[in-house]
Each structure stands twice: as structure tokens, then as C-alpha cells.
mmCIF file of C-alpha atoms in Angstrom:
data_model
loop_
_atom_site.group_PDB
_atom_site.id
_atom_site.type_symbol
_atom_site.label_atom_id
_atom_site.label_comp_id
_atom_site.label_asym_id
_atom_site.label_seq_id
_atom_site.Cartn_x
_atom_site.Cartn_y
_atom_site.Cartn_z
ATOM 1 C CA MET A 1 32.810 31.484 -8.686
ATOM 2 C CA LYS A 2 32.158 29.851 -5.331
ATOM 3 C CA ILE A 3 31.649 26.205 -6.155
ATOM 4 C CA ALA A 4 30.574 23.359 -3.838
ATOM 5 C CA ILE A 5 31.115 19.753 -4.878
ATOM 6 C CA ILE A 6 29.256 16.873 -3.265
ATOM 7 C CA GLY A 7 31.219 13.648 -3.653
ATOM 8 C CA ALA A 8 34.456 15.551 -4.238
ATOM 9 C CA THR A 9 36.718 12.514 -3.801
ATOM 10 C CA GLY A 10 34.954 10.454 -6.479
ATOM 11 C CA HIS A 11 35.751 9.809 -10.125
ATOM 12 C CA ALA A 12 33.886 12.814 -11.553
ATOM 13 C CA GLY A 13 33.953 14.987 -8.428
ATOM 14 C CA SER A 14 37.744 15.027 -8.030
ATOM 15 C CA ALA A 15 38.299 15.808 -11.718
ATOM 16 C CA ILE A 16 35.868 18.746 -11.495
ATOM 17 C CA PHE A 17 37.439 19.908 -8.219
ATOM 18 C CA LYS A 18 40.905 20.120 -9.777
ATOM 19 C CA GLU A 19 39.736 21.734 -13.011
ATOM 20 C CA ALA A 20 37.806 24.368 -11.038
ATOM 21 C CA LEU A 21 40.844 25.118 -8.845
ATOM 22 C CA LYS A 22 43.046 25.413 -11.937
ATOM 23 C CA ARG A 23 40.679 28.051 -13.294
ATOM 24 C CA GLY A 24 40.915 30.051 -10.088
ATOM 25 C CA HIS A 25 37.504 29.288 -8.605
ATOM 26 C CA GLU A 26 36.901 28.993 -4.871
ATOM 27 C CA VAL A 27 36.071 25.311 -4.419
ATOM 28 C CA THR A 28 34.691 23.489 -1.369
ATOM 29 C CA GLY A 29 34.219 19.745 -1.256
ATOM 30 C CA TYR A 30 31.513 18.069 0.811
ATOM 31 C CA VAL A 31 32.689 14.565 1.617
ATOM 32 C CA ARG A 32 31.708 11.719 3.897
ATOM 33 C CA HIS A 33 35.273 10.453 4.304
ATOM 34 C CA PRO A 34 37.912 13.215 4.078
ATOM 35 C CA ASP A 35 40.707 10.620 4.413
ATOM 36 C CA LYS A 36 39.738 9.351 0.945
ATOM 37 C CA SER A 37 41.018 12.634 -0.503
ATOM 38 C CA VAL A 38 44.689 11.746 0.168
ATOM 39 C CA GLY A 39 46.476 11.481 -3.163
ATOM 40 C CA ILE A 40 43.285 12.488 -4.988
ATOM 41 C CA LEU A 41 42.831 16.151 -4.049
ATOM 42 C CA PRO A 42 45.497 18.728 -3.110
ATOM 43 C CA PRO A 43 46.533 18.495 0.586
ATOM 44 C CA ASP A 44 45.146 21.992 1.209
ATOM 45 C CA ALA A 45 41.803 21.324 -0.504
ATOM 46 C CA ASP A 46 38.886 22.931 1.348
ATOM 47 C CA LEU A 47 36.873 19.935 2.528
ATOM 48 C CA ILE A 48 33.868 19.817 4.821
ATOM 49 C CA GLN A 49 32.841 16.495 6.318
ATOM 50 C CA GLN A 50 29.062 16.564 6.108
ATOM 51 C CA ASP A 51 26.344 14.218 4.969
ATOM 52 C CA ALA A 52 24.922 15.839 1.826
ATOM 53 C CA PHE A 53 21.388 15.058 3.038
ATOM 54 C CA THR A 54 21.891 17.611 5.823
ATOM 55 C CA LEU A 55 22.879 20.477 3.505
ATOM 56 C CA THR A 56 20.555 23.394 4.143
ATOM 57 C CA ARG A 57 19.125 26.100 1.928
ATOM 58 C CA GLU A 58 21.260 28.612 3.818
ATOM 59 C CA GLN A 59 24.463 26.686 3.080
ATOM 60 C CA LEU A 60 23.601 25.932 -0.547
ATOM 61 C CA THR A 61 22.637 29.487 -1.458
ATOM 62 C CA GLY A 62 26.074 30.634 -0.355
ATOM 63 C CA TYR A 63 27.520 29.168 -3.576
ATOM 64 C CA ASP A 64 27.267 30.150 -7.231
ATOM 65 C CA ALA A 65 27.279 26.500 -8.263
ATOM 66 C CA VAL A 66 26.617 23.275 -6.375
ATOM 67 C CA ILE A 67 27.700 20.095 -8.132
ATOM 68 C CA ASP A 68 26.100 16.806 -7.146
ATOM 69 C CA ALA A 69 28.781 14.243 -8.028
ATOM 70 C CA PHE A 70 27.526 11.860 -5.370
ATOM 71 C CA ALA A 71 28.340 8.213 -5.996
ATOM 72 C CA THR A 72 27.069 5.186 -4.141
ATOM 73 C CA THR A 73 26.714 1.425 -4.408
ATOM 74 C CA VAL A 74 24.447 -0.354 -6.881
ATOM 75 C CA GLU A 75 22.292 -1.531 -3.952
ATOM 76 C CA GLN A 76 21.767 2.024 -2.711
ATOM 77 C CA ALA A 77 21.354 3.641 -6.131
ATOM 78 C CA TYR A 78 17.966 5.020 -5.015
ATOM 79 C CA LEU A 79 19.998 7.599 -3.093
ATOM 80 C CA HIS A 80 20.591 9.396 -6.410
ATOM 81 C CA ILE A 81 16.861 10.209 -6.453
ATOM 82 C CA ASP A 82 16.703 11.032 -2.775
ATOM 83 C CA LEU A 83 19.689 13.381 -2.816
ATOM 84 C CA ALA A 84 18.486 15.134 -5.971
ATOM 85 C CA ASP A 85 15.131 15.739 -4.350
ATOM 86 C CA HIS A 86 16.721 16.925 -1.120
ATOM 87 C CA LEU A 87 18.748 19.524 -3.023
ATOM 88 C CA ILE A 88 15.741 20.497 -5.157
ATOM 89 C CA HIS A 89 13.542 20.840 -2.099
ATOM 90 C CA GLU A 90 16.035 23.040 -0.276
ATOM 91 C CA LEU A 91 16.412 25.240 -3.360
ATOM 92 C CA ARG A 92 12.785 25.602 -4.534
ATOM 93 C CA ASN A 93 12.165 29.074 -5.965
ATOM 94 C CA THR A 94 15.810 30.079 -6.216
ATOM 95 C CA ASP A 95 17.895 30.986 -9.255
ATOM 96 C CA LYS A 96 21.246 30.763 -7.460
ATOM 97 C CA PRO A 97 23.101 28.501 -7.025
ATOM 98 C CA ARG A 98 23.060 26.683 -10.312
ATOM 99 C CA VAL A 99 22.828 23.018 -9.287
ATOM 100 C CA ILE A 100 24.576 20.508 -11.496
ATOM 101 C CA PHE A 101 23.778 16.816 -11.460
ATOM 102 C CA ILE A 102 26.294 14.329 -12.825
ATOM 103 C CA LEU A 103 23.993 11.780 -14.418
ATOM 104 C CA GLY A 104 24.672 8.473 -16.092
ATOM 105 C CA ALA A 105 24.683 7.868 -19.834
ATOM 106 C CA GLY A 106 21.745 5.430 -19.673
ATOM 107 C CA SER A 107 19.108 8.117 -20.231
ATOM 108 C CA LEU A 108 20.711 9.219 -23.529
ATOM 109 C CA LYS A 109 18.832 8.391 -26.717
ATOM 110 C CA ASN A 110 20.493 5.821 -28.926
ATOM 111 C CA GLY A 111 18.475 5.564 -32.125
ATOM 112 C CA ASP A 112 14.898 4.548 -31.295
ATOM 113 C CA HIS A 113 15.771 3.547 -27.745
ATOM 114 C CA THR A 114 17.856 4.727 -24.859
ATOM 115 C CA LEU A 115 21.227 3.372 -23.857
ATOM 116 C CA TYR A 116 19.437 2.087 -20.742
ATOM 117 C CA ASP A 117 17.252 -0.155 -22.941
ATOM 118 C CA THR A 118 20.425 -1.716 -24.329
ATOM 119 C CA LEU A 119 22.126 -2.007 -20.942
ATOM 120 C CA LYS A 120 19.225 -3.833 -19.342
ATOM 121 C CA LYS A 121 19.590 -6.649 -21.904
ATOM 122 C CA ASP A 122 23.199 -7.251 -20.862
ATOM 123 C CA PRO A 123 23.541 -10.760 -19.378
ATOM 124 C CA HIS A 124 25.228 -9.192 -16.351
ATOM 125 C CA ALA A 125 22.663 -6.398 -15.987
ATOM 126 C CA ALA A 126 21.557 -7.540 -12.521
ATOM 127 C CA ALA A 127 24.957 -6.561 -11.155
ATOM 128 C CA PHE A 128 24.792 -2.915 -12.233
ATOM 129 C CA ILE A 129 21.447 -1.911 -13.804
ATOM 130 C CA ASN A 130 20.126 -0.317 -10.636
ATOM 131 C CA THR A 131 22.546 2.579 -11.042
ATOM 132 C CA PRO A 132 21.608 3.680 -14.592
ATOM 133 C CA LEU A 133 17.946 3.029 -13.749
ATOM 134 C CA ASN A 134 17.971 5.347 -10.765
ATOM 135 C CA GLN A 135 20.030 7.996 -12.537
ATOM 136 C CA PHE A 136 17.435 7.909 -15.317
ATOM 137 C CA ARG A 137 14.736 8.484 -12.702
ATOM 138 C CA GLU A 138 16.850 11.286 -11.237
ATOM 139 C CA LEU A 139 16.760 13.023 -14.631
ATOM 140 C CA GLN A 140 12.983 12.546 -14.736
ATOM 141 C CA LEU A 141 12.723 14.232 -11.339
ATOM 142 C CA LEU A 142 14.819 17.130 -12.654
ATOM 143 C CA ARG A 143 12.584 17.453 -15.710
ATOM 144 C CA TRP A 144 9.628 17.882 -13.372
ATOM 145 C CA THR A 145 11.420 20.833 -11.772
ATOM 146 C CA ASP A 146 10.847 24.327 -13.143
ATOM 147 C CA ASN A 147 11.685 26.458 -10.119
ATOM 148 C CA VAL A 148 15.336 25.526 -9.511
ATOM 149 C CA ASN A 149 18.279 26.487 -11.740
ATOM 150 C CA TRP A 150 19.417 22.954 -12.539
ATOM 151 C CA LEU A 151 21.714 21.470 -15.144
ATOM 152 C CA GLY A 152 22.429 17.821 -15.930
ATOM 153 C CA ILE A 153 25.497 16.354 -17.582
ATOM 154 C CA SER A 154 25.707 12.808 -18.902
ATOM 155 C CA PRO A 155 29.013 11.262 -19.907
ATOM 156 C CA SER A 156 29.359 8.946 -22.908
ATOM 157 C CA ALA A 157 28.788 5.190 -22.816
ATOM 158 C CA ASN A 158 32.320 4.666 -21.494
ATOM 159 C CA PHE A 159 33.204 7.114 -18.761
ATOM 160 C CA GLN A 160 36.794 6.481 -17.831
ATOM 161 C CA PRO A 161 39.618 8.072 -15.842
ATOM 162 C CA GLY A 162 41.870 10.001 -18.177
ATOM 163 C CA PRO A 163 43.336 13.348 -19.160
ATOM 164 C CA ALA A 164 41.453 16.243 -20.699
ATOM 165 C CA THR A 165 40.974 16.069 -24.435
ATOM 166 C CA ALA A 166 39.108 18.247 -26.876
ATOM 167 C CA TYR A 167 35.421 17.374 -26.769
ATOM 168 C CA VAL A 168 32.235 17.224 -28.789
ATOM 169 C CA ARG A 169 29.105 18.388 -27.025
ATOM 170 C CA GLY A 170 25.563 17.097 -27.540
ATOM 171 C CA LYS A 171 22.089 17.262 -26.028
ATOM 172 C CA ASP A 172 20.082 14.107 -25.386
ATOM 173 C CA GLU A 173 21.655 11.740 -27.944
ATOM 174 C CA LEU A 174 24.457 9.334 -27.137
ATOM 175 C CA LEU A 175 27.559 10.644 -28.931
ATOM 176 C CA LYS A 176 29.852 8.331 -30.900
ATOM 177 C CA ASP A 177 32.982 8.971 -32.914
ATOM 178 C CA ASP A 178 33.378 7.840 -36.550
ATOM 179 C CA SER A 179 34.412 4.374 -35.428
ATOM 180 C CA GLY A 180 31.306 4.045 -33.219
ATOM 181 C CA LYS A 181 33.147 4.537 -29.933
ATOM 182 C CA SER A 182 31.441 6.566 -27.188
ATOM 183 C CA VAL A 183 34.083 7.595 -24.665
ATOM 184 C CA LEU A 184 34.468 10.461 -22.213
ATOM 185 C CA ASN A 185 37.474 10.947 -19.945
ATOM 186 C CA SER A 186 36.838 12.248 -16.438
ATOM 187 C CA ASP A 187 39.083 15.278 -17.005
ATOM 188 C CA THR A 188 37.298 16.025 -20.274
ATOM 189 C CA LEU A 189 33.958 15.990 -18.457
ATOM 190 C CA ALA A 190 35.417 18.485 -15.975
ATOM 191 C CA VAL A 191 36.518 20.806 -18.789
ATOM 192 C CA ALA A 192 33.148 20.577 -20.579
ATOM 193 C CA LEU A 193 31.295 21.298 -17.338
ATOM 194 C CA LEU A 194 33.493 24.232 -16.300
ATOM 195 C CA ASP A 195 33.133 25.704 -19.791
ATOM 196 C CA GLU A 196 29.341 25.572 -19.390
ATOM 197 C CA LEU A 197 29.508 27.009 -15.863
ATOM 198 C CA GLU A 198 31.669 29.934 -16.954
ATOM 199 C CA ASN A 199 29.581 30.600 -20.070
ATOM 200 C CA PRO A 200 26.040 29.300 -19.515
ATOM 201 C CA THR A 201 24.256 28.256 -22.690
ATOM 202 C CA ILE A 202 21.394 26.135 -21.336
ATOM 203 C CA LYS A 203 19.104 26.081 -18.301
ATOM 204 C CA GLN A 204 16.975 23.302 -16.796
ATOM 205 C CA ALA A 205 18.369 20.919 -19.369
ATOM 206 C CA ARG A 206 20.885 18.120 -19.718
ATOM 207 C CA PHE A 207 23.870 17.948 -22.054
ATOM 208 C CA THR A 208 26.421 15.294 -22.892
ATOM 209 C CA ALA A 209 29.969 15.195 -24.208
ATOM 210 C CA ARG A 210 32.492 12.780 -25.700
ATOM 211 C CA ASN A 211 36.226 12.902 -26.254
ATOM 212 C CA ALA A 212 36.860 14.453 -29.684
ATOM 213 C CA MET B 1 -2.401 0.421 15.808
ATOM 214 C CA LYS B 2 -0.292 3.483 16.424
ATOM 215 C CA ILE B 3 -1.152 5.829 13.576
ATOM 216 C CA ALA B 4 0.438 9.162 12.651
ATOM 217 C CA ILE B 5 -1.361 11.555 10.340
ATOM 218 C CA ILE B 6 0.424 14.372 8.524
ATOM 219 C CA GLY B 7 -2.023 17.129 7.652
ATOM 220 C CA ALA B 8 -4.479 15.982 10.305
ATOM 221 C CA THR B 9 -6.617 19.123 10.181
ATOM 222 C CA GLY B 10 -7.266 18.852 6.433
ATOM 223 C CA HIS B 11 -10.196 17.496 4.455
ATOM 224 C CA ALA B 12 -8.954 13.876 4.236
ATOM 225 C CA GLY B 13 -6.690 13.930 7.299
ATOM 226 C CA SER B 14 -9.380 14.945 9.776
ATOM 227 C CA ALA B 15 -11.838 12.342 8.455
ATOM 228 C CA ILE B 16 -9.196 9.623 8.813
ATOM 229 C CA PHE B 17 -8.219 10.886 12.272
ATOM 230 C CA LYS B 18 -11.791 10.585 13.566
ATOM 231 C CA GLU B 19 -12.462 7.209 11.937
ATOM 232 C CA ALA B 20 -9.226 5.807 13.403
ATOM 233 C CA LEU B 21 -10.122 7.107 16.880
ATOM 234 C CA LYS B 22 -13.604 5.604 16.587
ATOM 235 C CA ARG B 23 -12.023 2.228 15.909
ATOM 236 C CA GLY B 24 -9.849 2.501 19.014
ATOM 237 C CA HIS B 25 -6.494 3.228 17.406
ATOM 238 C CA GLU B 26 -3.884 5.444 19.013
ATOM 239 C CA VAL B 27 -3.751 8.449 16.690
ATOM 240 C CA THR B 28 -1.256 11.325 16.592
ATOM 241 C CA GLY B 29 -1.613 14.274 14.245
ATOM 242 C CA TYR B 30 1.348 16.220 12.883
ATOM 243 C CA VAL B 31 0.167 19.694 12.047
ATOM 244 C CA ARG B 32 1.647 23.050 11.173
ATOM 245 C CA HIS B 33 -1.136 25.058 12.788
ATOM 246 C CA PRO B 34 -2.732 23.292 15.808
ATOM 247 C CA ASP B 35 -5.240 26.132 16.180
ATOM 248 C CA LYS B 36 -6.810 24.965 12.896
ATOM 249 C CA SER B 37 -7.998 21.815 14.690
ATOM 250 C CA VAL B 38 -10.612 23.662 16.752
ATOM 251 C CA GLY B 39 -14.034 22.379 15.750
ATOM 252 C CA ILE B 40 -12.428 19.860 13.380
ATOM 253 C CA LEU B 41 -10.738 17.391 15.733
ATOM 254 C CA PRO B 42 -11.707 16.430 19.312
ATOM 255 C CA PRO B 43 -10.352 18.928 21.899
ATOM 256 C CA ASP B 44 -8.167 16.203 23.427
ATOM 257 C CA ALA B 45 -6.719 15.052 20.078
ATOM 258 C CA ASP B 46 -3.014 14.213 20.322
ATOM 259 C CA LEU B 47 -1.400 16.839 18.091
ATOM 260 C CA ILE B 48 2.265 17.588 17.553
ATOM 261 C CA GLN B 49 3.244 20.853 15.919
ATOM 262 C CA GLN B 50 6.065 19.869 13.614
ATOM 263 C CA ASP B 51 7.011 20.522 10.002
ATOM 264 C CA ALA B 52 6.597 17.139 8.289
ATOM 265 C CA PHE B 53 9.881 17.702 6.431
ATOM 266 C CA THR B 54 11.689 17.355 9.757
ATOM 267 C CA LEU B 55 10.159 13.970 10.653
ATOM 268 C CA THR B 56 12.971 11.513 11.291
ATOM 269 C CA ARG B 57 13.347 7.804 10.711
ATOM 270 C CA GLU B 58 13.342 7.336 14.481
ATOM 271 C CA GLN B 59 10.017 9.132 14.865
ATOM 272 C CA LEU B 60 8.365 7.497 11.870
ATOM 273 C CA THR B 61 9.329 3.936 12.772
ATOM 274 C CA GLY B 62 7.562 4.399 16.105
ATOM 275 C CA TYR B 63 4.215 4.043 14.282
ATOM 276 C CA ASP B 64 2.451 1.146 12.600
ATOM 277 C CA ALA B 65 1.051 3.451 9.956
ATOM 278 C CA VAL B 66 1.984 6.957 8.814
ATOM 279 C CA ILE B 67 -0.567 8.725 6.653
ATOM 280 C CA ASP B 68 0.547 11.550 4.406
ATOM 281 C CA ALA B 69 -2.592 13.659 4.034
ATOM 282 C CA PHE B 70 -0.548 16.786 3.449
ATOM 283 C CA ALA B 71 -2.343 19.507 1.515
ATOM 284 C CA THR B 72 -0.905 22.687 0.108
ATOM 285 C CA THR B 73 -1.596 25.460 -2.396
ATOM 286 C CA VAL B 74 -1.685 24.984 -6.161
ATOM 287 C CA GLU B 75 1.457 27.123 -6.432
ATOM 288 C CA GLN B 76 3.382 24.889 -4.035
ATOM 289 C CA ALA B 77 2.019 21.582 -5.309
ATOM 290 C CA TYR B 78 5.614 20.381 -5.891
ATOM 291 C CA LEU B 79 5.718 19.857 -2.121
ATOM 292 C CA HIS B 80 3.676 16.677 -2.652
ATOM 293 C CA ILE B 81 6.706 15.206 -4.428
ATOM 294 C CA ASP B 82 9.201 16.603 -1.952
ATOM 295 C CA LEU B 83 7.366 15.350 1.127
ATOM 296 C CA ALA B 84 6.813 11.905 -0.400
ATOM 297 C CA ASP B 85 10.506 11.631 -1.127
ATOM 298 C CA HIS B 86 11.429 12.859 2.337
ATOM 299 C CA LEU B 87 9.297 10.151 3.920
ATOM 300 C CA ILE B 88 10.575 7.521 1.483
ATOM 301 C CA HIS B 89 14.170 8.518 2.123
ATOM 302 C CA GLU B 90 13.775 8.338 5.881
ATOM 303 C CA LEU B 91 12.125 4.917 5.593
ATOM 304 C CA ARG B 92 14.319 3.187 2.980
ATOM 305 C CA ASN B 93 14.702 -0.507 3.766
ATOM 306 C CA THR B 94 11.931 -0.686 6.350
ATOM 307 C CA ASP B 95 8.708 -2.682 6.376
ATOM 308 C CA LYS B 96 7.124 -0.757 9.250
ATOM 309 C CA PRO B 97 5.462 1.673 9.320
ATOM 310 C CA ARG B 98 3.158 1.245 6.392
ATOM 311 C CA VAL B 99 3.149 4.697 4.754
ATOM 312 C CA ILE B 100 -0.048 5.807 3.108
ATOM 313 C CA PHE B 101 -0.197 8.597 0.567
ATOM 314 C CA ILE B 102 -3.496 10.342 -0.137
ATOM 315 C CA LEU B 103 -3.199 10.962 -3.857
ATOM 316 C CA GLY B 104 -5.424 12.769 -6.283
ATOM 317 C CA ALA B 105 -7.813 11.156 -8.756
ATOM 318 C CA GLY B 106 -5.935 12.555 -11.784
ATOM 319 C CA SER B 107 -3.661 9.532 -12.144
ATOM 320 C CA LEU B 108 -6.609 7.139 -12.456
ATOM 321 C CA LYS B 109 -7.226 5.584 -15.858
ATOM 322 C CA ASN B 110 -10.369 6.730 -17.608
ATOM 323 C CA GLY B 111 -10.770 4.697 -20.765
ATOM 324 C CA ASP B 112 -7.702 5.197 -22.980
ATOM 325 C CA HIS B 113 -6.500 8.187 -21.020
ATOM 326 C CA THR B 114 -6.167 9.350 -17.459
ATOM 327 C CA LEU B 115 -8.460 11.709 -15.655
ATOM 328 C CA TYR B 116 -5.499 14.117 -15.657
ATOM 329 C CA ASP B 117 -5.592 14.184 -19.487
ATOM 330 C CA THR B 118 -9.211 15.313 -19.273
ATOM 331 C CA LEU B 119 -8.593 17.826 -16.495
ATOM 332 C CA LYS B 120 -5.789 19.580 -18.337
ATOM 333 C CA LYS B 121 -8.185 20.430 -21.187
ATOM 334 C CA ASP B 122 -10.492 22.265 -18.792
ATOM 335 C CA PRO B 123 -10.654 25.962 -19.742
ATOM 336 C CA HIS B 124 -9.813 26.804 -16.123
ATOM 337 C CA ALA B 125 -7.004 24.239 -15.846
ATOM 338 C CA ALA B 126 -4.331 26.876 -15.171
ATOM 339 C CA ALA B 127 -5.951 27.622 -11.822
ATOM 340 C CA PHE B 128 -5.682 24.066 -10.473
ATOM 341 C CA ILE B 129 -3.809 21.660 -12.777
ATOM 342 C CA ASN B 130 -0.554 21.899 -10.847
ATOM 343 C CA THR B 131 -2.051 19.896 -8.005
ATOM 344 C CA PRO B 132 -3.191 16.800 -9.962
ATOM 345 C CA LEU B 133 0.009 17.013 -12.023
ATOM 346 C CA ASN B 134 2.260 16.871 -8.986
ATOM 347 C CA GLN B 135 0.167 14.196 -7.278
ATOM 348 C CA PHE B 136 0.520 12.132 -10.453
ATOM 349 C CA ARG B 137 4.292 12.583 -10.240
ATOM 350 C CA GLU B 138 4.125 11.643 -6.561
ATOM 351 C CA LEU B 139 2.556 8.315 -7.566
ATOM 352 C CA GLN B 140 5.325 7.813 -10.135
ATOM 353 C CA LEU B 141 7.895 8.349 -7.394
ATOM 354 C CA LEU B 142 6.113 5.753 -5.255
ATOM 355 C CA ARG B 143 6.088 3.285 -8.141
ATOM 356 C CA TRP B 144 9.874 3.637 -8.317
ATOM 357 C CA THR B 145 10.059 2.581 -4.673
ATOM 358 C CA ASP B 146 10.449 -1.100 -3.809
ATOM 359 C CA ASN B 147 12.045 -0.898 -0.374
ATOM 360 C CA VAL B 148 9.374 0.972 1.600
ATOM 361 C CA ASN B 149 5.971 -0.425 2.637
ATOM 362 C CA TRP B 150 3.856 2.169 0.843
ATOM 363 C CA LEU B 151 0.214 2.358 -0.126
ATOM 364 C CA GLY B 152 -1.587 4.956 -2.228
ATOM 365 C CA ILE B 153 -5.269 5.855 -2.183
ATOM 366 C CA SER B 154 -6.976 7.965 -4.811
ATOM 367 C CA PRO B 155 -10.478 9.340 -4.300
ATOM 368 C CA SER B 156 -13.004 9.548 -7.122
ATOM 369 C CA ALA B 157 -13.317 12.472 -9.539
ATOM 370 C CA ASN B 158 -15.396 14.382 -6.996
ATOM 371 C CA PHE B 159 -13.929 14.190 -3.514
ATOM 372 C CA GLN B 160 -16.298 15.988 -1.203
ATOM 373 C CA PRO B 161 -16.976 16.453 2.500
ATOM 374 C CA GLY B 162 -19.670 14.067 3.602
ATOM 375 C CA PRO B 163 -20.709 11.166 5.809
ATOM 376 C CA ALA B 164 -19.524 7.579 5.448
ATOM 377 C CA THR B 165 -21.408 5.506 2.919
ATOM 378 C CA ALA B 166 -20.936 1.979 1.650
ATOM 379 C CA TYR B 167 -18.185 1.975 -0.962
ATOM 380 C CA VAL B 168 -16.962 0.251 -4.099
ATOM 381 C CA ARG B 169 -13.245 -0.337 -4.281
ATOM 382 C CA GLY B 170 -11.071 -0.367 -7.402
ATOM 383 C CA LYS B 171 -7.434 -0.364 -8.502
ATOM 384 C CA ASP B 172 -6.175 2.069 -11.114
ATOM 385 C CA GLU B 173 -9.408 2.833 -12.977
ATOM 386 C CA LEU B 174 -11.644 5.800 -12.222
ATOM 387 C CA LEU B 175 -14.834 4.409 -10.673
ATOM 388 C CA LYS B 176 -18.269 5.614 -11.745
ATOM 389 C CA ASP B 177 -21.753 4.630 -10.697
ATOM 390 C CA ASP B 178 -24.457 3.562 -13.159
ATOM 391 C CA SER B 179 -25.351 7.171 -13.880
ATOM 392 C CA GLY B 180 -21.683 8.022 -14.642
ATOM 393 C CA LYS B 181 -21.081 9.861 -11.388
ATOM 394 C CA SER B 182 -17.709 9.454 -9.692
ATOM 395 C CA VAL B 183 -18.014 10.629 -6.100
ATOM 396 C CA LEU B 184 -16.255 9.827 -2.836
ATOM 397 C CA ASN B 185 -17.128 11.375 0.506
ATOM 398 C CA SER B 186 -14.270 12.196 2.867
ATOM 399 C CA ASP B 187 -15.701 9.938 5.594
ATOM 400 C CA THR B 188 -16.111 7.100 3.095
ATOM 401 C CA LEU B 189 -12.428 7.467 2.136
ATOM 402 C CA ALA B 190 -11.571 7.186 5.825
ATOM 403 C CA VAL B 191 -13.596 3.984 6.184
ATOM 404 C CA ALA B 192 -12.077 2.432 3.042
ATOM 405 C CA LEU B 193 -8.573 3.305 4.209
ATOM 406 C CA LEU B 194 -9.030 2.035 7.764
ATOM 407 C CA ASP B 195 -10.508 -1.195 6.382
ATOM 408 C CA GLU B 196 -7.356 -1.683 4.286
ATOM 409 C CA LEU B 197 -5.087 -0.789 7.220
ATOM 410 C CA GLU B 198 -6.784 -3.269 9.522
ATOM 411 C CA ASN B 199 -6.872 -6.009 6.888
ATOM 412 C CA PRO B 200 -4.073 -5.414 4.376
ATOM 413 C CA THR B 201 -4.782 -6.775 0.906
ATOM 414 C CA ILE B 202 -2.218 -4.925 -1.218
ATOM 415 C CA LYS B 203 1.350 -3.648 -0.853
ATOM 416 C CA GLN B 204 3.295 -1.037 -2.826
ATOM 417 C CA ALA B 205 0.186 -0.291 -4.845
ATOM 418 C CA ARG B 206 -2.593 2.250 -5.139
ATOM 419 C CA PHE B 207 -6.308 1.714 -4.798
ATOM 420 C CA THR B 208 -9.367 3.889 -5.272
ATOM 421 C CA ALA B 209 -12.913 3.971 -3.962
ATOM 422 C CA ARG B 210 -16.279 5.582 -4.702
ATOM 423 C CA ASN B 211 -19.466 5.978 -2.727
ATOM 424 C CA ALA B 212 -21.660 2.930 -3.414
#
């Protein structure tokens, strides 16, 4: 597959980039700061320095999959909404590429509530809540969208750097292991996502995963 | 004031254009098809032929007020969301211009429900419901936005061409007269909006009006 990754030098983006390369896909990273790739991506990684908000329909439709792994500051978390809508707008009434949005875990159901409802009660919520809030809104925007081939993936409550493990896959519920831990490694997310890309099982929906 | 109107040849846009001119404002219309203005706007109206999705922050911040009176087909009603987010994105972290969105009446509360809830039960809903649905979503997107100086205006249940009348103003409730009629003329909407622009009373909120 021809795969484009927005935010290819980030936590999730770089893990997906390497997993996709390993599986023999043709991967292009769209990055704001190519120098950030040193030590993170292979020296010969195909990187294009371009603001993702300038990506055009013509560029995007040249790929089989476009992965939005954009990351930003807490203060600018509204950019998650804006970039999602830019990509959606450019791709209205297309079926290719499949567009994948790396969401937060906050929108996952956790019993009667969402993880976001729990997070916002954290005494330090002011320092970070804007990010899960806007990623929740981003998912809402996706759910309004029925004419773009989108896919969302949410990690578990703890999304951490780490090697690929076996994984358990879920839909809209926060996943926990028998001891109540909800953890997903970045390389495990990459494996779960590439598995879904190579063998699509859902469309216009979000899934989640945890380390098994 | 310097006022820009997107969709200046439309039902609402043209009424606002003429009312603003009458009050001595400097008005520019952004239109896709300038030839549509013949007989609708004055022959010397200042019109710029430009796709509203290409309006830049630099252009937009040159105005005191930008009015999104964009209209489209039922099939492409998702463009209401996309254009709102384009304008919001370009104007993040600004206080000027004030950006005004002409919304539908569907999002107004009507007793325990919204007018949209009633409309979707109409036997002919399939032919039109996409428009109020997406304008409702557009309002949701605005309500997520706290760093742009936005204003929404919803007409009454029946929004019809017609001369300016006195008006009754409301917030989020559908307005009806004593006989239960909920009507707003296009020229009355223009008067109510220009009154609010000249003497701002609300910010980051939506109001509605009906013919008195």
C-alpha cells in the first residue's frame, strides 16, 4: 500500500511508520520539522516538509491510506478538530484513501461514563484536559461524516512508548486486563493498525486496543 | 464597519448586503457566480469572485465583520460544517473580525425538543433534513469554539422573502406569535443582525428573531 503519515516523527506516527516499512509498504511522512526525524526514523525515510493544512485532494487521493497522527500542544488542541475537518473536506465523496485518525482514549466508554468524565475530575486536569476534550470532539466530527472512508483508533488509558506485544482489540469500551490495567504500547498500536489496514474489518468506525 | 458577506447573492446574504449598504457600511460580497447578482444587488456592488474555502486569515482580518451566509444543496449540506471550520481555523485566536453564521431554525428549542426533532418526522424529511441537520452540527462546532469572536443567528420556523418588519428577539427558543406562527422575513433578519452588529450585546452565542 501507499501510505502517508501526518506527524510521522511523533510517538504514534513514528511507530506506525516503522511497522509499515517493515511490512513492505511504501511510506511517506508529512512533517513540519524533518530534523526531528534524526534517530527516530530511518535516515532514508521518505519525508515531505509540508503543513498538513495545505494537503490537497489531489495529493491525498494518491495514497491508499492517510494516517493523521498529528500531535500538538494542550493550548492548541483545537487543531485536532481543524485538521480532521480539513482532511474530511478535501476527501468528501471519496472511498480512497482510507483516512485513519489516531484519537485519544478519553472518548472510550468506561462503565456508565467515558474516560474523559473521569479525567476531567483529576486535580491537575487544567494542565491537560484540552487534549482529550478536543480529540473527543474530533471523533464526534468523524461520526457526522458518512461520505469519507474514515477509521479511528483509540489507545488504552496509558499509551506509552514500548515494543510490540500481542493485543486485545475492542470497539468503544476502554479495555483493561485482569488486574484493571489499561495499557497500550506505541509499537502495539502500530501492529493493530497495520493489521486492520491490511485486512479491513470495519468502516467509518473507531476501534481500540490494549497490550495482551 | 467593513463587512464581508459570503454568499452575498443568496436569500439572507442579499438582504443583509442591502441593509448594511443602507446604513452606510462598506460592504464586500464574496460570491461564486457574480452574474447571479444581477437584479439582486446594486449594479455597483463590490463583489469578489472567490471560493470561500480559499479565504485566508489575512483577508478575513481586514474586515470588522464577516458574515457566512453560504447556501448550498441538500446533498452538499456538509459544506456548512466544512466552511464554518475553515473560517474558524483561519481566525483562531483573533477577536476581529466578528464572524456571523446564518444558521437554520432546526437547532432552536421547541418545548422539550428541538425544531429539528419535529422536522425529521415530516413524511418528506428525506428531501430536506440534511440541511437542518448539518446546520445544527455547525452550531455545535461553534459552541466548541472559545477563541474566535463568533455569533450565530437562527431565523424562525418559516424564513421567507419579505420586507423589514419590527421584530422580537430571542435566544435558543423557537419564537412564535400569539397565533402560534413562527415567521421571519429576510429583510427583518437583516435589520436584527445589523442592529446586533452595530450594538453588540452577546458574544460566542446564537440568537433568533421573528417578525413582530
